[in-house]
Amino acid sequence: MKMAKSLFLGSAAALISLGGAHAADLPVKAKAIEYVKVCSLYGAGFYYIPGTDTCIKLGGYLRAETAFNTSYHYAPPDSGVGGAHNRLSEYYSARVRQDLLVDTRTATEYGVLRTFGEMAWTYTGGAYSGNGAGGTTYTTGIGNQVAQGTPGLYYAFIQFAGFTFGKATSQFSTPWGQYVAQSFELTGSGGWDPVNQVAYTFDFGQGISASLSAEDQVSRNQLAVWNVSAASVGGLAAGAYGANDFGGARAPDLIGSVTVDQSWGYFKASVAAHNNHVAYYGATELTGHPDDKWGGAGQLALSIKNIPTGAGDTINLTAVYTKGASRYNFQDYTNAPSYAMYGSTGLAGAYQSVGLAGVSDSVFVTGSGQELTTTFGFNGGYTHNWNPQWASSVFGAWSAVRYNGTAKGYICGAVVPGLALSTGLAGCNPDFNYAVVGTRTGWTPVKGLTFSAELAYTMLDQKYASGSTVVLPVQNSIAKPGTTYELKDQNALTLLVRAQRNF
């Protein structure tokens, strides 16, 4: 009986095992694949990240361009080897850039939680600076390495419940910044370049909002605080009216703005407060220092859309006034604070002509307080679409720098003896105007791909007395001899050609 039971149980186990083997061979229903779904909540291009309620958008551009007759690729030839207008100056500079942006958004009970990042890799063939021995060397900086590209982080910020944290466009600036209808850098407005900040935006609905922010002044908003007592002859010859004397960071820039963004166009009014914090008069604490002095800036901007000249045509206008906060007019992509442009001369006894100019936040001498520098200006651009493939624009900018009487006395007290100004104190005036006019035409044969050409004419209008001469020292960095130069207004013509694919 025991044997029969054992045989029965053994046979049953074998059948179960065989059945299990056959079952394993049967097809099993695959797990459903979760396809990426379109997210229509935030406009075109967004998709849900699989398994989440977060939407993501990827985009960017690839750009190849060549600039002709510029300094350090983008800026006009108004300083350095570009302004020298000799064999060290570049006739052209080529650049390529790959840009990538990542935008994520999630709906929450506090509103949309957003993160935004934009990164770029840039390679520039050049640019050049003088090597001090009659030649040039590649300039270090954004993408100017000979054998490698340079990464850059343009934007990296979080927005939540009205707050913005991180590197974002200044609350002072407009969406177009200094690019009203062109790619070259213009003065006359707050710049585009993003800055670290903490901001809060009040949204009143119907496209009306107001923002308050505290923004890092070090990376973007400082220009120069010149100790004229420490001015050198070499610096004066380059348009630097003193030794830059920043102390450590003490206070962020404080920004307030009101914006109206509606179907008809865009309006923005902005104000900024900027603290000028100087180090010491000399090398140690014992030399003393001037007190901090707050400056500020104000800006009005207007964009008009859908004007009668054609579908998509726009006009962008900006006007700015600064006192002790000159970066809100002369942004950090311009060659400010110093300009030195050389040209020809018809004046007997002069080797060449030169336009010298400098702009600062403040100037002082040992023992004095700071004298704040005043600037004002505007820029504007008009874009006309001939048809869906062709568009042209005209643009311009004008900015003025004005020193008060005390500041002029400090500066001229260095320039007249230091550079042997022929007209003396009576002919010394460090004020100047800076202007640009230009035009751009672009062709878009297919969506996202544009070929463009842009021509700009830059004018430096210096205010030293007509017929004045200076004796400049030898400047090995730009291969200029030490001799007599006529002080004269200068100008330059630049060209930018570009191919860009947006995606």
Coordinates of C-alpha atoms in Angstrom, one line a residue:
M1 CA 0.0 0.0 0.0
K2 CA 2.9 2.3 0.9
M3 CA 4.5 1.6 -2.4
A4 CA 1.3 2.3 -4.4
K5 CA 0.9 5.7 -2.5
S6 CA 4.5 6.6 -3.3
L7 CA 4.1 5.8 -7.0
F8 CA 0.9 7.9 -7.1
L9 CA 2.4 11.0 -5.5
G10 CA 5.5 10.7 -7.6
S11 CA 3.5 10.5 -10.8
A12 CA 1.4 13.5 -9.7
A13 CA 4.5 15.6 -9.0
A14 CA 5.9 14.7 -12.4
L15 CA 2.6 15.8 -14.1
I16 CA 2.6 19.1 -12.2
S17 CA 6.2 19.8 -13.2
L18 CA 5.5 18.9 -16.8
G19 CA 2.5 21.2 -16.8
G20 CA 4.5 24.0 -15.4
A21 CA 7.1 23.6 -18.1
H22 CA 4.5 23.8 -20.8
A23 CA 2.9 26.9 -19.1
A24 CA 6.3 28.7 -19.1
D25 CA 6.4 28.2 -22.9
L26 CA 3.1 30.0 -23.4
P27 CA 3.2 33.7 -24.5
V28 CA 2.9 36.2 -21.6
K29 CA 1.1 39.5 -22.2
A30 CA 3.7 42.3 -22.4
K31 CA 3.6 45.3 -20.1
A32 CA 1.9 48.2 -21.8
I33 CA 4.4 50.7 -23.2
E34 CA 3.9 54.3 -21.9
Y35 CA 4.3 56.5 -25.0
V36 CA 5.3 60.2 -24.6
K37 CA 2.2 62.3 -24.7
V38 CA 1.8 65.8 -25.9
C39 CA 1.3 68.4 -23.2
S40 CA -0.9 71.2 -24.5
L41 CA -1.1 73.2 -21.3
Y42 CA 1.8 75.5 -22.0
G43 CA 1.9 75.9 -25.7
A44 CA 3.6 74.1 -28.6
G45 CA 6.6 71.8 -28.1
F46 CA 5.8 70.5 -24.6
Y47 CA 5.5 66.8 -23.7
Y48 CA 4.8 64.9 -20.5
I49 CA 7.8 63.2 -18.9
P50 CA 6.7 59.6 -18.8
G51 CA 5.3 58.6 -15.4
T52 CA 4.9 62.2 -14.2
D53 CA 2.7 65.1 -14.5
T54 CA 5.6 67.4 -15.5
C55 CA 5.8 68.8 -19.0
I56 CA 9.2 69.4 -20.7
K57 CA 10.3 71.3 -23.8
L58 CA 13.6 71.0 -25.5
G59 CA 14.9 73.6 -27.9
G60 CA 17.9 75.7 -29.0
Y61 CA 19.8 76.8 -32.0
L62 CA 23.0 76.2 -34.0
R63 CA 24.7 79.3 -35.3
A64 CA 27.6 80.0 -37.6
E65 CA 28.7 83.6 -38.3
T66 CA 31.5 85.8 -39.4
A67 CA 32.1 89.4 -38.2
F68 CA 34.1 91.9 -40.2
N69 CA 36.1 94.8 -38.7
T70 CA 35.2 94.2 -35.1
S71 CA 36.9 94.1 -31.7
Y72 CA 36.7 90.7 -29.9
H73 CA 34.2 89.5 -32.5
Y74 CA 30.9 91.4 -31.6
A75 CA 31.9 94.9 -30.5
P76 CA 32.9 97.7 -32.9
P77 CA 36.6 98.4 -33.3
D78 CA 36.7 101.1 -30.7
S79 CA 39.4 99.9 -28.4
G80 CA 42.4 97.5 -28.2
V81 CA 43.8 96.1 -31.4
G82 CA 40.5 96.8 -33.2
G83 CA 40.6 100.5 -32.4
A84 CA 44.3 100.7 -33.4
H85 CA 43.5 100.2 -37.1
N86 CA 46.9 98.8 -38.0
R87 CA 48.3 95.4 -38.8
L88 CA 47.3 94.0 -35.5
S89 CA 43.6 94.6 -36.2
E90 CA 41.4 91.8 -37.5
Y91 CA 39.6 92.0 -40.8
Y92 CA 37.3 89.2 -39.7
S93 CA 36.5 86.8 -36.9
A94 CA 34.4 83.6 -37.2
R95 CA 32.3 81.9 -34.5
V96 CA 30.0 78.9 -34.2
R97 CA 27.7 78.1 -31.3
Q98 CA 25.4 75.3 -30.2
D99 CA 22.7 76.3 -27.8
L100 CA 20.4 74.0 -25.9
L101 CA 17.4 75.0 -23.6
V102 CA 15.4 72.9 -21.2
D103 CA 12.0 74.2 -19.9
T104 CA 10.0 72.1 -17.4
R105 CA 6.6 73.0 -15.9
T106 CA 4.3 71.3 -13.4
A107 CA 0.8 72.5 -12.3
T108 CA 0.6 72.8 -8.5
E109 CA -1.9 74.3 -6.0
Y110 CA 0.4 77.4 -5.8
G111 CA 0.4 77.8 -9.6
V112 CA 3.0 76.6 -12.1
L113 CA 6.3 75.3 -10.9
R114 CA 8.8 76.1 -13.6
T115 CA 12.5 75.5 -14.2
F116 CA 14.5 76.8 -17.1
G117 CA 18.0 76.3 -18.2
E118 CA 19.9 77.4 -21.3
M119 CA 23.5 76.3 -22.1
A120 CA 25.7 77.1 -25.0
W121 CA 29.0 75.8 -26.4
T122 CA 30.9 78.4 -28.4
Y123 CA 34.0 78.2 -30.5
T124 CA 35.6 81.4 -31.9
G125 CA 38.4 81.6 -34.5
G126 CA 40.2 84.4 -32.7
A127 CA 39.8 87.0 -31.4
Y128 CA 43.2 88.7 -31.0
S129 CA 44.9 91.0 -28.5
G130 CA 48.4 92.5 -28.6
N131 CA 51.2 90.5 -27.1
G132 CA 53.3 93.6 -26.3
A133 CA 56.0 92.8 -28.8
G134 CA 54.5 94.0 -32.0
G135 CA 52.4 90.9 -32.6
T136 CA 49.1 89.4 -31.4
T137 CA 47.9 86.4 -29.4
Y138 CA 44.6 84.7 -29.1
T139 CA 42.3 86.3 -26.5
T140 CA 41.0 84.2 -23.7
G141 CA 37.3 84.6 -23.0
I142 CA 34.0 83.3 -24.3
G143 CA 34.9 80.6 -26.8
N144 CA 38.2 82.2 -27.8
Q145 CA 40.4 79.1 -27.3
V146 CA 42.3 77.9 -30.2
A147 CA 41.5 74.1 -30.0
Q148 CA 38.4 73.8 -28.0
G149 CA 34.9 75.2 -27.5
T150 CA 33.8 76.9 -24.3
P151 CA 30.6 76.1 -22.4
G152 CA 28.4 78.9 -21.1
L153 CA 25.4 78.9 -18.8
Y154 CA 23.0 81.6 -19.9
Y155 CA 19.9 80.8 -17.8
A156 CA 19.3 78.6 -14.8
F157 CA 16.3 79.6 -12.6
I158 CA 13.3 78.3 -10.7
Q159 CA 9.9 80.0 -10.7
F160 CA 7.3 79.2 -8.0
A161 CA 4.3 81.0 -6.5
G162 CA 5.4 84.3 -8.1
F163 CA 9.1 84.0 -7.1
T164 CA 12.1 83.7 -9.3
F165 CA 15.4 82.2 -8.0
G166 CA 18.6 81.9 -10.0
K167 CA 20.1 83.3 -13.1
A168 CA 17.4 85.1 -15.2
T169 CA 17.0 88.2 -17.3
S170 CA 17.1 91.3 -15.1
Q171 CA 13.7 92.7 -14.0
F172 CA 15.0 96.0 -15.3
S173 CA 15.4 94.8 -18.9
T174 CA 13.0 94.2 -21.7
P175 CA 12.6 91.0 -23.7
W176 CA 14.8 92.4 -26.5
G177 CA 17.4 94.0 -24.2
Q178 CA 20.0 95.8 -26.4
Y179 CA 18.9 93.8 -29.5
V180 CA 16.0 96.1 -30.7
A181 CA 16.2 94.8 -34.3
Q182 CA 19.7 93.5 -34.8
S183 CA 22.5 91.3 -33.4
F184 CA 25.3 93.9 -32.8
E185 CA 25.6 95.4 -29.3
L186 CA 23.8 98.7 -28.8
T187 CA 24.0 101.2 -25.9
G188 CA 20.9 103.1 -24.8
S189 CA 19.2 100.5 -22.6
G190 CA 19.6 97.8 -20.0
G191 CA 21.2 94.7 -21.4
W192 CA 19.8 91.2 -22.1
D193 CA 22.4 89.2 -20.2
P194 CA 21.0 87.2 -17.3
V195 CA 22.0 87.8 -13.7
N196 CA 21.6 86.0 -10.4
Q197 CA 18.6 87.3 -8.5
V198 CA 15.7 86.8 -6.2
A199 CA 12.5 88.3 -7.6
Y200 CA 8.8 88.4 -6.9
T201 CA 6.2 89.2 -9.6
F202 CA 2.7 90.4 -8.9
D203 CA 0.4 89.3 -11.7
F204 CA -2.7 91.5 -11.9
G205 CA -4.1 89.8 -15.0
Q206 CA -4.7 90.9 -18.6
G207 CA -1.0 91.1 -19.2
I208 CA -0.3 93.6 -16.4
S209 CA 2.4 92.8 -13.8
A210 CA 4.9 94.4 -11.4
S211 CA 8.2 92.9 -10.2
L212 CA 10.6 93.6 -7.3
S213 CA 14.1 92.0 -7.2
A214 CA 17.5 91.9 -5.6
E215 CA 20.1 91.2 -8.2
D216 CA 23.9 90.5 -8.1
Q217 CA 25.7 93.6 -9.1
V218 CA 29.2 92.1 -9.3
S219 CA 28.8 90.0 -12.5
R220 CA 26.7 92.5 -14.5
N221 CA 26.1 95.9 -13.1
Q222 CA 29.5 97.3 -12.0
L223 CA 31.4 99.4 -14.6
A224 CA 34.2 101.4 -13.0
V225 CA 34.9 103.5 -9.9
W226 CA 38.0 105.4 -10.9
N227 CA 40.6 106.7 -8.4
V228 CA 42.0 109.5 -10.6
S229 CA 44.9 110.1 -8.2
A230 CA 46.2 106.7 -9.3
A231 CA 45.7 107.3 -13.1
S232 CA 48.7 106.2 -15.2
V233 CA 49.8 107.7 -18.5
G234 CA 49.2 104.4 -20.2
G235 CA 45.7 104.2 -18.8
L236 CA 44.9 107.7 -19.9
A237 CA 46.1 106.9 -23.4
A238 CA 43.5 104.1 -23.5
G239 CA 40.6 106.1 -22.2
A240 CA 40.9 105.0 -18.5
Y241 CA 40.8 108.1 -16.3
G242 CA 41.9 106.3 -13.2
A243 CA 42.6 103.1 -11.4
N244 CA 39.5 100.9 -10.9
D245 CA 39.0 100.6 -7.2
F246 CA 36.1 98.3 -6.3
G247 CA 35.7 97.1 -2.8
G248 CA 34.1 93.8 -1.9
A249 CA 30.4 93.2 -2.7
R250 CA 28.2 94.9 -0.1
A251 CA 24.6 95.2 -1.5
P252 CA 22.7 93.8 -4.4
D253 CA 21.1 96.1 -7.0
L254 CA 17.4 96.7 -6.1
I255 CA 15.0 96.7 -9.0
G256 CA 11.4 97.6 -9.5
S257 CA 9.4 97.4 -12.7
V258 CA 5.8 97.6 -14.1
T259 CA 5.0 95.7 -17.3
V260 CA 2.0 95.7 -19.7
D261 CA 2.2 92.9 -22.3
Q262 CA -0.9 92.7 -24.5
S263 CA -1.9 91.9 -28.1
W264 CA -1.2 95.5 -29.2
G265 CA 2.4 95.5 -27.9
Y266 CA 4.5 95.9 -24.8
F267 CA 5.3 98.7 -22.3
K268 CA 7.7 98.6 -19.3
A269 CA 8.9 101.1 -16.8
S270 CA 11.9 100.2 -14.6
V271 CA 14.0 101.7 -11.8
A272 CA 17.2 100.5 -10.2
A273 CA 19.3 101.4 -7.2
H274 CA 23.0 100.6 -7.3
N275 CA 25.6 100.9 -4.5
N276 CA 29.1 102.2 -5.3
H277 CA 31.4 100.7 -2.8
V278 CA 35.1 101.7 -3.1
A279 CA 38.0 100.0 -1.4
Y280 CA 40.8 102.3 -0.2
Y281 CA 42.6 105.4 -1.5
G282 CA 45.9 103.4 -1.3
A283 CA 47.2 100.0 -0.7
T284 CA 46.3 99.6 3.0
E285 CA 43.5 100.4 5.4
L286 CA 45.5 103.4 6.8
T287 CA 45.1 105.3 3.6
G288 CA 41.3 105.8 4.2
H289 CA 38.4 105.5 1.7
P290 CA 35.5 107.5 0.3
D291 CA 32.0 106.7 1.7
D292 CA 29.7 104.4 -0.2
K293 CA 27.3 106.3 -2.6
W294 CA 24.1 105.0 -4.1
G295 CA 23.3 105.6 -7.7
G296 CA 20.4 104.6 -9.8
A297 CA 18.8 104.2 -13.2
G298 CA 15.4 104.6 -14.8
Q299 CA 14.1 103.2 -18.1
L300 CA 11.0 103.4 -20.3
A301 CA 10.4 100.9 -23.1
L302 CA 7.7 100.4 -25.7
S303 CA 7.1 97.8 -28.4
I304 CA 4.3 98.2 -31.0
K305 CA 3.1 95.1 -32.8
N306 CA 0.9 94.6 -35.9
I307 CA 1.5 98.1 -37.3
P308 CA -0.1 98.9 -40.7
T309 CA 3.1 98.4 -42.7
G310 CA 2.7 94.6 -42.7
A311 CA 1.9 91.5 -40.8
G312 CA 4.4 90.9 -38.0
D313 CA 6.1 94.3 -38.3
T314 CA 7.3 95.7 -35.0
I315 CA 8.8 98.9 -33.5
N316 CA 10.9 98.6 -30.4
L317 CA 12.0 101.7 -28.5
T318 CA 13.9 102.2 -25.2
A319 CA 15.2 105.3 -23.3
V320 CA 17.4 105.2 -20.2
Y321 CA 18.9 107.6 -17.7
T322 CA 21.6 106.7 -15.1
K323 CA 23.5 108.4 -12.4
G324 CA 26.2 106.3 -10.7
A325 CA 24.9 103.2 -12.5
S326 CA 26.3 103.4 -16.0
R327 CA 26.0 99.7 -16.8
Y328 CA 22.3 100.2 -17.3
N329 CA 23.2 102.1 -20.4
F330 CA 26.6 100.8 -21.4
Q331 CA 26.2 97.0 -20.9
D332 CA 29.0 94.6 -20.3
Y333 CA 29.1 93.3 -23.9
T334 CA 30.1 96.8 -25.1
N335 CA 33.8 97.8 -24.8
A336 CA 33.0 100.3 -22.0
P337 CA 34.5 101.6 -19.8
S338 CA 37.3 102.8 -22.1
Y339 CA 37.5 103.7 -25.8
A340 CA 40.5 104.5 -27.9
M341 CA 39.9 104.7 -31.7
Y342 CA 42.6 105.7 -34.1
G343 CA 42.3 107.3 -37.6
S344 CA 44.0 109.6 -40.1
T345 CA 44.8 113.2 -39.6
G346 CA 45.4 116.3 -41.6
L347 CA 46.9 118.3 -38.8
A348 CA 50.5 119.3 -39.3
G349 CA 52.9 117.8 -36.7
A350 CA 50.4 115.0 -35.7
Y351 CA 51.2 111.3 -36.5
Q352 CA 47.6 110.1 -36.5
S353 CA 44.3 111.1 -34.9
V354 CA 42.7 109.4 -31.9
G355 CA 39.3 109.5 -30.2
L356 CA 39.7 109.0 -26.4
A357 CA 36.7 108.4 -24.1
G358 CA 35.8 106.7 -20.8
V359 CA 32.7 106.1 -18.8
S360 CA 32.5 105.2 -15.1
D361 CA 30.0 104.9 -12.3
S362 CA 32.0 107.4 -10.2
V363 CA 35.3 109.2 -10.0
F364 CA 37.3 110.5 -7.0
V365 CA 40.7 111.5 -5.8
T366 CA 42.6 110.7 -2.7
G367 CA 40.8 112.4 0.2
S368 CA 37.6 113.2 -1.7
G369 CA 34.1 111.6 -1.9
Q370 CA 32.7 110.0 -5.0
E371 CA 31.4 112.1 -7.9
L372 CA 28.7 110.1 -9.7
T373 CA 28.7 109.9 -13.5
T374 CA 25.6 110.8 -15.4
T375 CA 24.6 109.0 -18.7
F376 CA 21.5 109.0 -20.8
G377 CA 20.5 107.5 -24.1
F378 CA 18.0 105.6 -26.3
N379 CA 17.8 102.9 -28.9
G380 CA 15.2 101.8 -31.3
G381 CA 14.5 99.5 -34.2
Y382 CA 11.9 98.8 -36.9
T383 CA 11.4 95.4 -38.5
H384 CA 9.5 95.0 -41.7
N385 CA 8.4 91.6 -43.1
W386 CA 8.4 91.8 -46.9
N387 CA 6.9 88.3 -47.1
P388 CA 7.1 85.1 -45.0
Q389 CA 10.7 84.5 -46.2
W390 CA 12.3 88.0 -46.2
A391 CA 12.5 90.6 -43.4
S392 CA 14.6 93.8 -43.1
S393 CA 15.2 96.1 -40.2
V394 CA 16.7 99.5 -39.4
F395 CA 18.1 100.3 -36.0
G396 CA 20.0 102.9 -34.1
A397 CA 21.3 104.1 -30.7
W398 CA 22.7 107.2 -29.1
S399 CA 24.2 107.6 -25.6
A400 CA 25.8 110.5 -23.8
V401 CA 28.2 110.6 -20.9
R402 CA 28.4 113.7 -18.7
Y403 CA 30.7 114.4 -15.8
N404 CA 29.9 117.2 -13.3
G405 CA 32.3 120.1 -12.8
T406 CA 34.1 118.5 -9.9
A407 CA 34.6 115.3 -11.7
K408 CA 35.9 117.1 -14.8
G409 CA 38.4 119.0 -12.6
Y410 CA 39.7 115.7 -11.3
I411 CA 40.0 114.1 -14.7
C412 CA 41.5 117.1 -16.5
G413 CA 43.9 117.5 -13.6
A414 CA 45.4 114.2 -14.8
V415 CA 44.9 114.4 -18.6
V416 CA 46.4 117.9 -19.1
P417 CA 49.8 117.2 -17.6
G418 CA 49.8 113.4 -18.2
L419 CA 49.1 113.6 -22.0
A420 CA 50.4 117.2 -22.6
L421 CA 46.9 118.3 -23.8
S422 CA 47.8 121.2 -26.1
T423 CA 44.7 123.3 -25.3
G424 CA 45.1 123.0 -21.6
L425 CA 42.3 123.0 -19.0
A426 CA 40.2 125.3 -21.3
G427 CA 40.1 122.6 -24.0
C428 CA 39.7 119.6 -21.7
N429 CA 36.3 118.0 -21.6
P430 CA 36.0 114.2 -21.0
D431 CA 32.2 114.2 -21.9
F432 CA 31.4 112.2 -25.1
N433 CA 28.5 110.8 -27.2
Y434 CA 28.4 107.3 -28.7
A435 CA 26.0 106.4 -31.5
V436 CA 25.3 103.5 -33.9
V437 CA 23.0 103.2 -36.9
G438 CA 22.5 100.2 -39.1
T439 CA 20.4 97.8 -41.1
R440 CA 19.8 94.1 -41.3
T441 CA 18.2 91.8 -43.8
G442 CA 17.3 88.1 -43.3
W443 CA 16.1 85.3 -45.5
T444 CA 14.2 82.3 -44.1
P445 CA 13.9 79.7 -46.9
V446 CA 12.4 77.1 -44.6
K447 CA 11.0 77.3 -41.1
G448 CA 13.7 77.7 -38.5
L449 CA 16.6 78.4 -40.8
T450 CA 17.7 82.0 -41.4
F451 CA 20.5 83.6 -43.3
S452 CA 21.2 87.2 -42.5
A453 CA 23.6 90.1 -43.1
E454 CA 23.9 93.1 -40.8
L455 CA 25.7 96.4 -41.4
A456 CA 26.4 98.9 -38.6
Y457 CA 28.1 102.3 -38.5
T458 CA 29.6 103.4 -35.1
M459 CA 30.4 107.0 -34.2
L460 CA 32.5 108.2 -31.2
D461 CA 31.9 111.9 -30.6
Q462 CA 34.5 113.2 -28.2
K463 CA 34.2 116.7 -26.6
Y464 CA 37.8 117.8 -26.4
A465 CA 38.4 121.2 -28.1
S466 CA 38.8 121.1 -31.8
G467 CA 42.4 121.0 -32.9
S468 CA 43.7 119.7 -29.6
T469 CA 46.6 117.3 -29.6
V470 CA 48.0 114.9 -27.0
V471 CA 51.4 113.2 -26.6
L472 CA 50.8 109.5 -26.0
P473 CA 53.4 107.1 -24.7
V474 CA 54.6 104.1 -26.5
Q475 CA 51.8 101.4 -26.4
N476 CA 53.4 98.1 -27.2
S477 CA 50.1 96.2 -26.8
I478 CA 48.7 97.9 -29.9
A479 CA 52.0 98.8 -31.6
K480 CA 51.5 102.6 -31.4
P481 CA 54.6 104.8 -31.1
G482 CA 55.0 107.5 -28.5
T483 CA 54.3 110.8 -30.3
T484 CA 51.8 113.5 -31.0
Y485 CA 48.2 112.6 -31.9
E486 CA 45.3 114.9 -32.9
L487 CA 42.1 114.4 -30.7
K488 CA 39.3 113.8 -33.2
D489 CA 35.9 112.1 -33.6
Q490 CA 36.1 108.6 -35.0
N491 CA 33.9 106.1 -36.7
A492 CA 33.8 102.6 -38.0
L493 CA 31.8 100.3 -40.3
T494 CA 31.2 96.7 -39.3
L495 CA 29.5 93.7 -41.0
L496 CA 28.0 90.5 -39.5
V497 CA 26.9 87.6 -41.7
R498 CA 25.1 84.6 -40.0
A499 CA 23.4 81.3 -40.6
Q500 CA 21.2 80.1 -37.8
R501 CA 19.0 77.0 -37.4
N502 CA 16.4 77.2 -34.5
F503 CA 14.7 74.1 -33.2

